[in-house]
Amino acid sequence: MKVLAKLKAEPGIWMSEADVPECGYNDLLIKIKKTAICGTDVHIYKWDEWSQNTIPLGMTVGHEYVGEVAAMGDGVRGFKVGDRVSGEGHITCGHCRNCRAGRRHLCRNTTGVGVNRPGAFAEYLVIPAENAFKLPDNISDDMAAIFDPFGNAVHTALSFDLVGEDVLITGAGPIGIMAAAVARHAGARHVVITDINDYRLELATKMGATRAVNTMSTKLEDVMKELGMTEGFDVGLEMSGVPVAFNQMLKTMNHGGKVALLGIPPGDMAIDWNQVIFKGLVIKGIYGREMFETWYKMAALLQSGLDLSPMITHNFHVDDFQEGFDTMLSGKSGKVILNWD
Ligand code: NAD
Ligand code: ZN
């Protein structure tokens, strides 16, 4: 079968051939229809330090997808051939304390589809059936293909009560923009998002942000004044991984504010701890999606009218994958879909 894999220890992704993966007793074999390119795939493409230490050469990458069940192991219940599914890319161990308590997103032995085991940029993917999510019919293939990053946005945004609150999101990447849309849909008052990329800030405005602020040219404090915010943000969602953005967030939070951290900083990150201590801030780290509460909420948000369709800015056939990666690398995109049909 056709796959996109990391074949060489240098920047790039290559199309090659691999055997159709074997479907075990508790597994689903999924025929992939559409995939989306994640920021992680871009890191792997660029062959940065994290990728060099993590990705074995030859690895089929990708973990954002929608497909159809093509076959299943004898132990599988609750699915049938032809079911339309996406899937949770974090494969958990099932025997650690958190797994056994039903807190699978906190499993200490998580492995990643398209990172530590063969991924979804392939004609066929195998995952444990318990990681698959059956999709309601009224959710489009394009939307289903981005459930993984949408889930990061939902998990982060819904970590704290947003109703009537003023929310700051730092980083208008695809996940930050989707979080803005979710916060608005969930009943936040002001949703202010920052970035240094005007293309993305414009997309964020389309997706419901009250104000999209380029912090290179505009002071966040001035925007807060314009909005009549006299005290500070109630909820902060850090989605850039950029230390200066996080420090700016800490400075503009109200006392008692709540902060969820999704963005991954490049290394050690110094912050002004006095902001945390004297303001009594609550800070929560976020990894992945809750299994499977986040997945049910994603489906429900779309079914209750959340429109994420402007997020998908580009569609390519998988044979044109290079164009897809170039588009992601340009920074002038929302989500980029690769078609496998
Ligand atoms: P992305 O790289 O597309 O978005 C990050 C955005 O931050 C970019 O648009 C960039 O221009 C912006 N940015 C740069 N400097 C800034 C500044 N000074 N102020 C504000 N914004 C600035 O990434 P994404 O795919 O949207 O993911 C968001 C973050 O979440 C990334 O750091 C990613 O690594 C991380 N992530 C974490 C998890 C997890 O489970 N914790 C999962 C997925 C992604
Ligand atoms: Zn576990």
Short mmCIF file of C-alpha atoms and ligand atoms in Angstrom, two decimals:
data_model
loop_
_atom_site.label_atom_id
_atom_site.label_comp_id
_atom_site.label_asym_id
_atom_site.label_seq_id
_atom_site.Cartn_x
_atom_site.Cartn_y
_atom_site.Cartn_z
CA MET A 1 0.00 0.00 0.00
CA LYS A 2 0.92 3.65 -0.47
CA VAL A 3 2.29 5.47 2.62
CA LEU A 4 3.99 8.75 3.55
CA ALA A 5 7.03 7.93 5.67
CA LYS A 6 10.13 9.45 7.22
CA LEU A 7 12.73 7.63 5.16
CA LYS A 8 15.83 9.80 5.56
CA ALA A 9 17.51 11.68 8.40
CA GLU A 10 17.01 15.06 6.72
CA PRO A 11 14.11 17.46 6.12
CA GLY A 12 11.28 15.91 4.08
CA ILE A 13 8.57 13.25 3.91
CA TRP A 14 8.59 10.56 1.24
CA MET A 15 5.91 8.52 -0.50
CA SER A 16 6.70 4.82 -0.43
CA GLU A 17 5.22 1.32 -0.23
CA ALA A 18 4.53 -0.72 2.91
CA ASP A 19 2.69 -3.93 3.71
CA VAL A 20 -0.94 -3.58 4.80
CA PRO A 21 -0.66 -3.79 8.63
CA GLU A 22 -1.86 -6.95 10.35
CA CYS A 23 -5.17 -6.63 12.19
CA GLY A 24 -4.88 -8.23 15.66
CA TYR A 25 -7.57 -9.86 17.81
CA ASN A 26 -8.79 -6.54 19.33
CA ASP A 27 -7.95 -4.29 16.36
CA LEU A 28 -9.71 -2.49 13.53
CA LEU A 29 -8.25 -2.26 10.04
CA ILE A 30 -9.28 1.17 8.76
CA LYS A 31 -9.31 2.17 5.07
CA ILE A 32 -8.17 5.80 5.16
CA LYS A 33 -10.25 8.36 3.24
CA LYS A 34 -8.85 11.72 4.34
CA THR A 35 -5.99 12.84 6.55
CA ALA A 36 -4.93 16.23 7.90
CA ILE A 37 -1.40 17.52 8.44
CA CYS A 38 -0.59 18.28 12.10
CA GLY A 39 2.04 20.63 13.49
CA THR A 40 3.75 17.45 14.77
CA ASP A 41 4.00 16.15 11.19
CA VAL A 42 5.66 19.45 10.28
CA HIS A 43 8.18 18.97 13.12
CA ILE A 44 8.90 15.49 11.75
CA TYR A 45 9.16 16.91 8.23
CA LYS A 46 11.68 19.53 9.42
CA TRP A 47 13.58 16.81 11.35
CA ASP A 48 13.98 18.97 14.46
CA GLU A 49 15.72 17.79 17.64
CA TRP A 50 12.54 16.23 19.09
CA SER A 51 11.94 14.24 15.87
CA GLN A 52 15.53 13.06 15.68
CA ASN A 53 15.23 11.71 19.23
CA THR A 54 11.76 10.23 18.75
CA ILE A 55 10.97 9.06 15.21
CA PRO A 56 12.63 5.86 13.96
CA LEU A 57 13.58 6.10 10.27
CA GLY A 58 11.05 4.34 8.07
CA MET A 59 8.11 5.36 10.28
CA THR A 60 4.79 5.95 8.51
CA VAL A 61 3.62 9.26 9.98
CA GLY A 62 0.23 11.00 10.43
CA HIS A 63 -2.48 10.73 13.07
CA GLU A 64 -5.35 12.98 11.94
CA TYR A 65 -7.74 10.98 9.78
CA VAL A 66 -11.15 9.66 8.86
CA GLY A 67 -11.77 6.29 7.28
CA GLU A 68 -13.95 3.22 7.11
CA VAL A 69 -13.67 -0.05 8.98
CA ALA A 70 -12.37 -2.56 6.41
CA ALA A 71 -11.83 -5.54 8.75
CA MET A 72 -11.80 -6.33 12.44
CA GLY A 73 -10.27 -8.83 14.83
CA ASP A 74 -12.36 -11.63 16.32
CA GLY A 75 -12.39 -9.95 19.75
CA VAL A 76 -13.96 -6.69 18.56
CA ARG A 77 -17.50 -5.79 19.64
CA GLY A 78 -19.53 -2.69 18.79
CA PHE A 79 -18.17 -2.05 15.29
CA LYS A 80 -18.98 -3.43 11.87
CA VAL A 81 -17.28 -3.34 8.48
CA GLY A 82 -18.19 -0.07 6.72
CA ASP A 83 -18.49 2.03 9.92
CA ARG A 84 -17.11 5.53 9.43
CA VAL A 85 -14.52 6.24 12.13
CA SER A 86 -11.79 8.52 13.32
CA GLY A 87 -9.56 7.51 16.19
CA GLU A 88 -7.71 8.55 19.30
CA GLY A 89 -4.00 8.62 18.43
CA HIS A 90 -2.83 8.03 21.99
CA ILE A 91 -2.64 4.30 22.61
CA THR A 92 -2.76 3.71 26.35
CA CYS A 93 -1.50 0.76 28.37
CA GLY A 94 -4.69 -0.29 30.15
CA HIS A 95 -2.89 -1.42 33.32
CA CYS A 96 -1.45 1.70 34.99
CA ARG A 97 -3.36 3.31 37.86
CA ASN A 98 -4.87 6.10 35.71
CA CYS A 99 -5.93 3.74 32.93
CA ARG A 100 -7.62 1.49 35.46
CA ALA A 101 -9.39 4.52 36.96
CA GLY A 102 -10.74 5.51 33.52
CA ARG A 103 -8.38 8.49 33.24
CA ARG A 104 -6.72 7.23 30.11
CA HIS A 105 -5.48 10.67 29.02
CA LEU A 106 -3.15 10.52 32.04
CA CYS A 107 -1.65 7.12 31.15
CA ARG A 108 2.08 7.17 31.85
CA ASN A 109 2.80 4.62 29.10
CA THR A 110 1.12 6.33 26.14
CA THR A 111 2.40 5.60 22.64
CA GLY A 112 1.50 7.68 19.59
CA VAL A 113 0.06 6.70 16.22
CA GLY A 114 2.39 8.05 13.52
CA VAL A 115 5.08 8.72 16.13
CA ASN A 116 5.94 5.45 17.93
CA ARG A 117 3.83 3.11 15.77
CA PRO A 118 2.77 3.18 12.09
CA GLY A 119 0.53 6.13 11.34
CA ALA A 120 -2.45 7.20 9.28
CA PHE A 121 -0.71 8.61 6.21
CA ALA A 122 -1.35 5.25 4.58
CA GLU A 123 -4.06 3.48 2.65
CA TYR A 124 -4.71 1.32 5.71
CA LEU A 125 -4.23 1.86 9.45
CA VAL A 126 -4.55 -0.58 12.36
CA ILE A 127 -5.53 0.64 15.84
CA PRO A 128 -7.06 -1.07 18.88
CA ALA A 129 -10.83 -0.95 18.39
CA GLU A 130 -11.26 0.79 21.74
CA ASN A 131 -9.37 3.77 20.29
CA ALA A 132 -11.80 4.23 17.39
CA PHE A 133 -14.65 6.73 17.48
CA LYS A 134 -17.74 6.01 15.41
CA LEU A 135 -18.87 9.21 13.69
CA PRO A 136 -22.44 10.50 13.54
CA ASP A 137 -23.66 10.73 9.90
CA ASN A 138 -24.14 14.51 9.97
CA ILE A 139 -20.45 15.20 10.58
CA SER A 140 -18.56 15.70 7.30
CA ASP A 141 -15.43 13.77 6.35
CA ASP A 142 -13.38 16.99 6.39
CA MET A 143 -14.49 17.75 9.97
CA ALA A 144 -13.94 14.17 11.08
CA ALA A 145 -10.40 14.28 9.69
CA ILE A 146 -9.48 17.07 12.14
CA PHE A 147 -11.03 15.58 15.30
CA ASP A 148 -7.59 15.02 16.81
CA PRO A 149 -6.51 18.73 16.93
CA PHE A 150 -10.12 19.84 17.45
CA GLY A 151 -9.99 17.59 20.52
CA ASN A 152 -6.88 19.38 21.82
CA ALA A 153 -8.82 22.65 21.49
CA VAL A 154 -11.93 21.27 23.20
CA HIS A 155 -10.01 19.57 26.01
CA THR A 156 -8.11 22.79 26.74
CA ALA A 157 -10.99 25.24 26.30
CA LEU A 158 -13.47 23.27 28.38
CA SER A 159 -11.03 22.75 31.25
CA PHE A 160 -12.59 25.71 33.04
CA ASP A 161 -16.01 27.38 33.17
CA LEU A 162 -16.18 29.86 30.27
CA VAL A 163 -19.72 31.18 30.56
CA GLY A 164 -19.63 34.98 30.75
CA GLU A 165 -15.85 34.96 31.19
CA ASP A 166 -13.16 36.93 29.38
CA VAL A 167 -10.79 34.52 27.68
CA LEU A 168 -7.26 35.10 26.37
CA ILE A 169 -5.81 32.65 23.86
CA THR A 170 -2.13 33.03 23.01
CA GLY A 171 -1.29 31.48 19.61
CA ALA A 172 -3.67 31.50 16.64
CA GLY A 173 -2.48 28.23 15.13
CA PRO A 174 -5.22 25.85 14.04
CA ILE A 175 -5.73 24.69 17.63
CA GLY A 176 -5.84 28.22 19.09
CA ILE A 177 -8.37 29.32 16.48
CA MET A 178 -10.59 26.29 17.10
CA ALA A 179 -10.38 26.99 20.84
CA ALA A 180 -11.58 30.54 20.16
CA ALA A 181 -14.57 29.17 18.27
CA VAL A 182 -15.33 26.71 21.08
CA ALA A 183 -15.04 29.41 23.78
CA ARG A 184 -17.43 31.64 21.85
CA HIS A 185 -19.88 28.78 21.29
CA ALA A 186 -19.72 27.84 24.98
CA GLY A 187 -20.74 31.33 26.10
CA ALA A 188 -17.58 33.31 26.85
CA ARG A 189 -17.92 37.13 26.79
CA HIS A 190 -14.73 38.40 25.17
CA VAL A 191 -12.42 35.97 23.38
CA VAL A 192 -9.13 37.71 22.63
CA ILE A 193 -6.51 35.81 20.63
CA THR A 194 -2.91 36.82 19.98
CA ASP A 195 -0.36 35.85 17.34
CA ILE A 196 2.29 37.45 15.16
CA ASN A 197 0.89 36.02 11.91
CA ASP A 198 -1.78 38.20 10.26
CA TYR A 199 -3.14 35.44 8.01
CA ARG A 200 -4.03 33.37 11.06
CA LEU A 201 -5.36 36.31 13.04
CA GLU A 202 -7.76 37.09 10.20
CA LEU A 203 -8.96 33.48 10.22
CA ALA A 204 -9.46 33.73 13.99
CA THR A 205 -11.71 36.75 13.52
CA LYS A 206 -13.80 34.76 11.03
CA MET A 207 -14.07 32.00 13.62
CA GLY A 208 -15.56 34.19 16.33
CA ALA A 209 -12.71 35.86 18.25
CA THR A 210 -13.79 39.23 19.69
CA ARG A 211 -10.38 40.65 18.88
CA ALA A 212 -7.39 39.09 17.10
CA VAL A 213 -4.28 40.94 18.19
CA ASN A 214 -0.91 41.04 16.48
CA THR A 215 1.31 41.65 19.50
CA MET A 216 4.15 42.89 17.28
CA SER A 217 2.10 45.99 16.41
CA THR A 218 -0.61 46.30 19.10
CA LYS A 219 -0.44 46.29 22.90
CA LEU A 220 -2.71 43.72 24.51
CA GLU A 221 -3.34 46.15 27.39
CA ASP A 222 -4.72 48.73 24.92
CA VAL A 223 -7.14 46.16 23.49
CA MET A 224 -8.31 45.27 27.00
CA LYS A 225 -8.97 48.95 27.68
CA GLU A 226 -10.97 49.27 24.45
CA LEU A 227 -13.08 46.29 25.47
CA GLY A 228 -13.78 47.80 28.86
CA MET A 229 -11.85 45.11 30.69
CA THR A 230 -10.69 46.82 33.85
CA GLU A 231 -9.33 43.84 35.79
CA GLY A 232 -7.89 41.13 33.57
CA PHE A 233 -8.67 37.85 31.83
CA ASP A 234 -10.55 35.19 33.76
CA VAL A 235 -9.35 32.25 31.69
CA GLY A 236 -6.11 31.86 29.70
CA LEU A 237 -5.47 29.18 27.07
CA GLU A 238 -1.78 29.02 26.10
CA MET A 239 -1.58 27.59 22.58
CA SER A 240 1.67 28.96 21.14
CA GLY A 241 4.43 27.28 23.14
CA VAL A 242 6.22 30.65 23.00
CA PRO A 243 7.63 31.87 26.36
CA VAL A 244 7.03 35.57 25.67
CA ALA A 245 3.36 34.84 24.92
CA PHE A 246 2.93 32.87 28.16
CA ASN A 247 4.55 35.64 30.19
CA GLN A 248 2.23 38.16 28.57
CA MET A 249 -0.70 35.97 29.55
CA LEU A 250 0.42 35.77 33.18
CA LYS A 251 0.72 39.56 33.28
CA THR A 252 -2.80 40.16 31.94
CA MET A 253 -4.67 37.52 33.99
CA ASN A 254 -7.04 38.69 36.70
CA HIS A 255 -6.47 37.54 40.29
CA GLY A 256 -7.88 34.05 40.73
CA GLY A 257 -7.60 33.44 36.99
CA LYS A 258 -7.31 29.97 35.50
CA VAL A 259 -4.75 29.01 32.89
CA ALA A 260 -4.58 25.88 30.72
CA LEU A 261 -1.28 25.10 28.99
CA LEU A 262 -1.37 23.16 25.73
CA GLY A 263 1.48 24.83 23.81
CA ILE A 264 4.80 23.00 24.11
CA PRO A 265 7.75 25.31 24.84
CA PRO A 266 11.00 24.52 23.00
CA GLY A 267 12.93 23.98 26.26
CA ASP A 268 13.14 25.35 29.79
CA MET A 269 10.86 28.36 30.15
CA ALA A 270 11.39 31.07 32.77
CA ILE A 271 8.29 32.86 34.07
CA ASP A 272 7.58 35.54 36.67
CA TRP A 273 6.36 33.28 39.49
CA ASN A 274 5.18 36.31 41.44
CA GLN A 275 2.36 36.62 38.89
CA VAL A 276 1.26 33.09 39.75
CA ILE A 277 1.66 33.34 43.51
CA PHE A 278 0.29 36.78 44.32
CA LYS A 279 -2.59 36.43 41.85
CA GLY A 280 -3.48 32.97 43.09
CA LEU A 281 -3.54 31.62 39.54
CA VAL A 282 -4.50 28.03 38.84
CA ILE A 283 -2.38 26.42 36.10
CA LYS A 284 -3.28 23.14 34.43
CA GLY A 285 -1.23 21.21 31.87
CA ILE A 286 -3.12 19.60 29.00
CA TYR A 287 -2.05 16.54 27.03
CA GLY A 288 -4.12 15.08 24.21
CA ARG A 289 -7.83 14.54 24.62
CA GLU A 290 -9.90 12.98 27.39
CA MET A 291 -10.86 9.47 26.37
CA PHE A 292 -13.55 9.69 25.38
CA GLU A 293 -15.38 12.58 27.00
CA THR A 294 -13.63 15.07 24.69
CA TRP A 295 -14.72 13.02 21.64
CA TYR A 296 -18.38 13.04 22.66
CA LYS A 297 -18.21 16.77 23.31
CA MET A 298 -16.63 17.41 19.89
CA ALA A 299 -19.48 15.62 18.15
CA ALA A 300 -22.05 17.45 20.31
CA LEU A 301 -20.48 20.87 19.68
CA LEU A 302 -20.69 20.34 15.91
CA GLN A 303 -24.22 18.97 16.18
CA SER A 304 -25.26 22.02 18.21
CA GLY A 305 -24.15 24.40 15.45
CA LEU A 306 -20.42 25.06 15.94
CA ASP A 307 -19.16 25.70 12.40
CA LEU A 308 -15.48 24.89 11.93
CA SER A 309 -15.59 24.68 8.14
CA PRO A 310 -13.55 27.91 7.56
CA MET A 311 -10.69 26.13 9.40
CA ILE A 312 -10.10 23.88 6.41
CA THR A 313 -8.30 26.16 3.99
CA HIS A 314 -6.64 23.63 1.67
CA ASN A 315 -7.43 20.24 0.11
CA PHE A 316 -4.89 18.23 -1.90
CA HIS A 317 -4.75 14.72 -3.31
CA VAL A 318 -2.16 12.70 -1.40
CA ASP A 319 -0.02 12.44 -4.56
CA ASP A 320 0.43 16.22 -4.14
CA PHE A 321 1.51 15.84 -0.49
CA GLN A 322 4.58 18.01 -1.05
CA GLU A 323 2.31 20.95 -1.91
CA GLY A 324 0.34 20.20 1.25
CA PHE A 325 3.46 20.31 3.43
CA ASP A 326 4.73 23.44 1.66
CA THR A 327 1.39 25.11 2.41
CA MET A 328 1.68 24.17 6.10
CA LEU A 329 5.29 25.37 6.18
CA SER A 330 4.27 28.75 4.72
CA GLY A 331 2.19 29.58 7.81
CA LYS A 332 -0.57 30.76 5.47
CA SER A 333 -3.06 28.00 6.15
CA GLY A 334 -5.61 26.66 8.56
CA LYS A 335 -5.94 22.90 8.34
CA VAL A 336 -4.59 21.17 5.22
CA ILE A 337 -6.39 17.98 4.13
CA LEU A 338 -4.87 15.18 2.04
CA ASN A 339 -7.33 13.03 0.10
CA TRP A 340 -6.60 9.30 -0.18
CA ASP A 341 -9.56 8.21 -2.38
P1 NAD B 1 1.07 26.15 15.55
O1 NAD B 1 2.55 26.11 15.61
O2 NAD B 1 0.39 26.10 14.24
O3 NAD B 1 0.54 27.46 16.33
C1 NAD B 1 1.29 28.23 17.20
C2 NAD B 1 1.02 29.69 16.87
O4 NAD B 1 1.69 30.51 17.82
C3 NAD B 1 1.52 30.10 15.47
O5 NAD B 1 0.46 30.61 14.70
C4 NAD B 1 2.57 31.15 15.80
O6 NAD B 1 2.62 32.19 14.81
C5 NAD B 1 2.06 31.67 17.15
N1 NAD B 1 3.01 32.52 17.85
C6 NAD B 1 4.35 32.65 17.69
N2 NAD B 1 4.85 33.62 18.49
C7 NAD B 1 3.80 34.12 19.19
C8 NAD B 1 3.67 35.14 20.17
N3 NAD B 1 4.72 35.83 20.61
N4 NAD B 1 2.44 35.38 20.67
C9 NAD B 1 1.36 34.69 20.26
N5 NAD B 1 1.42 33.71 19.31
C10 NAD B 1 2.63 33.43 18.79
O7 NAD B 1 0.57 24.99 16.49
P2 NAD B 1 -0.84 24.24 16.69
O8 NAD B 1 -0.85 23.02 15.85
O9 NAD B 1 -1.99 25.19 16.61
O10 NAD B 1 -0.60 23.79 18.20
C11 NAD B 1 -0.52 24.75 19.24
C12 NAD B 1 0.51 24.38 20.28
O11 NAD B 1 0.06 23.24 21.00
C13 NAD B 1 1.89 24.02 19.76
O12 NAD B 1 2.87 24.48 20.67
C14 NAD B 1 1.87 22.50 19.74
O13 NAD B 1 3.17 21.95 19.85
C15 NAD B 1 1.06 22.23 20.98
N6 NAD B 1 0.34 20.94 21.01
C16 NAD B 1 0.24 20.36 22.23
C17 NAD B 1 -0.50 19.20 22.37
C18 NAD B 1 -0.64 18.59 23.73
O14 NAD B 1 -1.21 17.49 23.82
N7 NAD B 1 -0.19 19.26 24.78
C19 NAD B 1 -1.12 18.62 21.27
C20 NAD B 1 -1.03 19.27 20.02
C21 NAD B 1 -0.30 20.45 19.92
ZN ZN B 2 -1.92 3.42 31.23
#
